[in-house]
mmCIF file of C-alpha atoms in Angstrom:
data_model
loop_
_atom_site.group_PDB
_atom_site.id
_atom_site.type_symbol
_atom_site.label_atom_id
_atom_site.label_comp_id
_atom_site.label_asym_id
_atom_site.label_seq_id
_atom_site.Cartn_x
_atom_site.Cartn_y
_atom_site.Cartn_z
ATOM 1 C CA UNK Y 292 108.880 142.109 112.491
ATOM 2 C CA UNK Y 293 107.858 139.217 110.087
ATOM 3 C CA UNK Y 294 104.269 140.599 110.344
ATOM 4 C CA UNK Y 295 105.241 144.109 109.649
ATOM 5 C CA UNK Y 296 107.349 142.588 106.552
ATOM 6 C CA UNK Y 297 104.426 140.684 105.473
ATOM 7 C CA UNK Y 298 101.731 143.407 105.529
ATOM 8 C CA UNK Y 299 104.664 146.019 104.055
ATOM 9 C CA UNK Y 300 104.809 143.860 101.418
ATOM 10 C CA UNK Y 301 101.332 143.737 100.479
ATOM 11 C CA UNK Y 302 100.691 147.638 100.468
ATOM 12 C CA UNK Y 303 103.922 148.206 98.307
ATOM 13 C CA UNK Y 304 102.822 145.401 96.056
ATOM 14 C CA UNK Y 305 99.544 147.093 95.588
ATOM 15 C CA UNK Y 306 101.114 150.879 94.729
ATOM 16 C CA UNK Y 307 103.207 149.323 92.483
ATOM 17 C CA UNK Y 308 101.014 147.259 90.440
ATOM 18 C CA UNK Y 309 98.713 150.292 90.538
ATOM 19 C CA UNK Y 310 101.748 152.407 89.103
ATOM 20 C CA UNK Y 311 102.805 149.586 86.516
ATOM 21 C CA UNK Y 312 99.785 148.946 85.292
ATOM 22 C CA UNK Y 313 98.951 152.546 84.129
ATOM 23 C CA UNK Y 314 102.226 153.438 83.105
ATOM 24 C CA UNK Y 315 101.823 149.961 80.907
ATOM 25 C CA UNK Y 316 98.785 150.961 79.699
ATOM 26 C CA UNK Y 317 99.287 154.543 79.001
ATOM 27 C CA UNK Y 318 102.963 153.805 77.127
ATOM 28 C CA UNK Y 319 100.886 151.281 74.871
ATOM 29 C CA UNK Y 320 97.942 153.079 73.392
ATOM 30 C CA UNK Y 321 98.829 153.817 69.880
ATOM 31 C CA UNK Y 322 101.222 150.705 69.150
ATOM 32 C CA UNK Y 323 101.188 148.547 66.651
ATOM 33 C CA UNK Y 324 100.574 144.787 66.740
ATOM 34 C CA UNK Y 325 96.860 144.357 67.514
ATOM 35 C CA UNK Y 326 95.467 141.382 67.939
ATOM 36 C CA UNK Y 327 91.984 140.219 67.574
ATOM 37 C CA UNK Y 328 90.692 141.854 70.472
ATOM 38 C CA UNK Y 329 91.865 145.957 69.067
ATOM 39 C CA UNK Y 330 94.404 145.128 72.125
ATOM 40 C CA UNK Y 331 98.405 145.155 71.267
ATOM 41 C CA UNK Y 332 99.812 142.153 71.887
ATOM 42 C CA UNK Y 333 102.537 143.483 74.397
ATOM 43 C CA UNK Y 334 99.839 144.823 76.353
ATOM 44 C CA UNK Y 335 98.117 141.555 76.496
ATOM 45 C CA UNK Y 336 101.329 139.768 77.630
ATOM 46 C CA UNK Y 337 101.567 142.222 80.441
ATOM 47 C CA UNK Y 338 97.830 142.300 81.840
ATOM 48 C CA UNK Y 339 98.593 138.650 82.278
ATOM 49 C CA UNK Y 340 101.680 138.970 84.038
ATOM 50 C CA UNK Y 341 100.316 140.968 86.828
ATOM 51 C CA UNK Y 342 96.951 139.496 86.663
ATOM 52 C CA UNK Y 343 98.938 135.791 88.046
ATOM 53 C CA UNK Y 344 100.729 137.904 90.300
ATOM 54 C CA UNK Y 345 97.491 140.158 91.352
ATOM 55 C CA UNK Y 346 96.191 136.332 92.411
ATOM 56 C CA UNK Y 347 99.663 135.998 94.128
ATOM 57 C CA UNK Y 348 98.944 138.678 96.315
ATOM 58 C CA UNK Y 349 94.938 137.130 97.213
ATOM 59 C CA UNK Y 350 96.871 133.535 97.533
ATOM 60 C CA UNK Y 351 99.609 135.130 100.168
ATOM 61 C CA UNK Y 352 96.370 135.866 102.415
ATOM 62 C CA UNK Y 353 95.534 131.990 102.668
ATOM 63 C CA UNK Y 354 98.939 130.642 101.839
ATOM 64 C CA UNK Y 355 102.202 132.957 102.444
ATOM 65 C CA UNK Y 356 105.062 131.287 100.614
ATOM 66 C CA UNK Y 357 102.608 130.260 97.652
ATOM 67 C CA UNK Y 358 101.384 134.046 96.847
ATOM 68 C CA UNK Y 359 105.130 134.845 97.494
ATOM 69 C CA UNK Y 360 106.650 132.926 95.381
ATOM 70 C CA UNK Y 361 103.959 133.156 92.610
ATOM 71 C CA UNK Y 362 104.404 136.996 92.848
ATOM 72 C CA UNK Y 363 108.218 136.501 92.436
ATOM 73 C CA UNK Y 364 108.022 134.594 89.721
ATOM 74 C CA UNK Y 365 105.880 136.772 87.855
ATOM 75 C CA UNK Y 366 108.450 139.502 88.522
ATOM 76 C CA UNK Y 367 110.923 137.150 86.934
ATOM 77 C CA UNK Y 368 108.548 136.604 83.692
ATOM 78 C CA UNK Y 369 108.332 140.179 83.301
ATOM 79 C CA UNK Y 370 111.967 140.733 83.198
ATOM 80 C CA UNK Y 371 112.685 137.805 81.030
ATOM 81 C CA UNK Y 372 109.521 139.408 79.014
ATOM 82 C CA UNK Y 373 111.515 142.653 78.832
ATOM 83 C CA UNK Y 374 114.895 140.990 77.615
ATOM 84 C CA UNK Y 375 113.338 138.353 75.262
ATOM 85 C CA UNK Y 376 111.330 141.071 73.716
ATOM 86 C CA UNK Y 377 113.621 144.129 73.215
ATOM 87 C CA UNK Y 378 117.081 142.338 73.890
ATOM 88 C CA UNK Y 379 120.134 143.227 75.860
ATOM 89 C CA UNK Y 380 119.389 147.090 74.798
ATOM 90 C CA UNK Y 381 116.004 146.632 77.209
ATOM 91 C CA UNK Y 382 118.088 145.497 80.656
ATOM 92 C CA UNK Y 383 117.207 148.503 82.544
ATOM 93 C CA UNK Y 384 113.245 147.996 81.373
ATOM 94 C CA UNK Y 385 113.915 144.225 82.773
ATOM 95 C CA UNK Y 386 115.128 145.765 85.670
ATOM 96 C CA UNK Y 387 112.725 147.865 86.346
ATOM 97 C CA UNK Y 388 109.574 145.930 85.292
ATOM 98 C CA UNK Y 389 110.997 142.475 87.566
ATOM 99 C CA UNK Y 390 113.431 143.392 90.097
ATOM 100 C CA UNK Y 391 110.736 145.205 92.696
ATOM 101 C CA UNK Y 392 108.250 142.673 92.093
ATOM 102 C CA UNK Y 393 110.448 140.078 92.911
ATOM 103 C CA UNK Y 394 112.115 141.525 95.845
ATOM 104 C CA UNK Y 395 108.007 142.211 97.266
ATOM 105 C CA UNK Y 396 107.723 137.871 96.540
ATOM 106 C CA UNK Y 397 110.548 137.202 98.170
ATOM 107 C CA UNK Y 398 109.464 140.094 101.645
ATOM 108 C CA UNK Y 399 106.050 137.569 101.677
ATOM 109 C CA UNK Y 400 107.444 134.976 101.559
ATOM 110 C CA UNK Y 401 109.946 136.211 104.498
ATOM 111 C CA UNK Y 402 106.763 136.847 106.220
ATOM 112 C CA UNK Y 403 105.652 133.175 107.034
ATOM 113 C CA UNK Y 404 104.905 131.889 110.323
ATOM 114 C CA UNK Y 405 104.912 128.447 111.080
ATOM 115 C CA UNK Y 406 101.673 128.760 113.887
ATOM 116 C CA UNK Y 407 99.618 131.800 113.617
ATOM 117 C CA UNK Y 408 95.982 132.081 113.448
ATOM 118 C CA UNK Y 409 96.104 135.236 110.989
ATOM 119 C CA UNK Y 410 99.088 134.218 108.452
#
């Protein structure tokens, strides 16, 4: 079951961050705030974000609780990101934008094994 969790885990993480990332992208062309790169700044911010957690996921191969909890966290820093950034008015962005990304940290990390050749 802890396997199945694991590798569950890793397959939703990937359709969402697919999903995220273009929604992201495609809500932020035309924005305002560019910085030097002709990239908006919130965009920027948010490639980040899932780029640490994207290296969550490739860390949860070697090391489960480490990519688990580094994906979880980045969930958290784009909720925070949300509420910081657009206030209380933005909770259900926060929610939306953190709360599956942690709950996906927190399934890998559910996933560890103490002795296994493959985890």
């Amino acid at each position: 079951m802890k396997k199945l969790m694991g590798i569950l885990g890793r397959i939703l993480f990937i359709l969402l961050f697919g999903f995220f990332m273009s929604f992201f992208v495609f809500e932020s062309i035309g924005e305002e705030g560019f910085s030097l790169t002709g990239m908006p700044v919130k965009l920027m911010i948010m490639i980040a974000s899932f780029l640490v957690m994207f290296i969550g996921l490739f860390v949860s191969f070697k090391n489960v609780k480490l990519g688990g909890f580094i994906i979880m966290v980045g969930g958290l820093f784009n909720a925070l990101y949300m509420i910081l950034g657009g206030g209380a008015e933005y909770i259900d962005a926060a929610l939306i934008f953190g709360v599956p990304f942690i709950i996906l940290g927190v399934m890998i990390m559910v996933s560890f094994r103490k002795k296994s050749k493959y985890y």
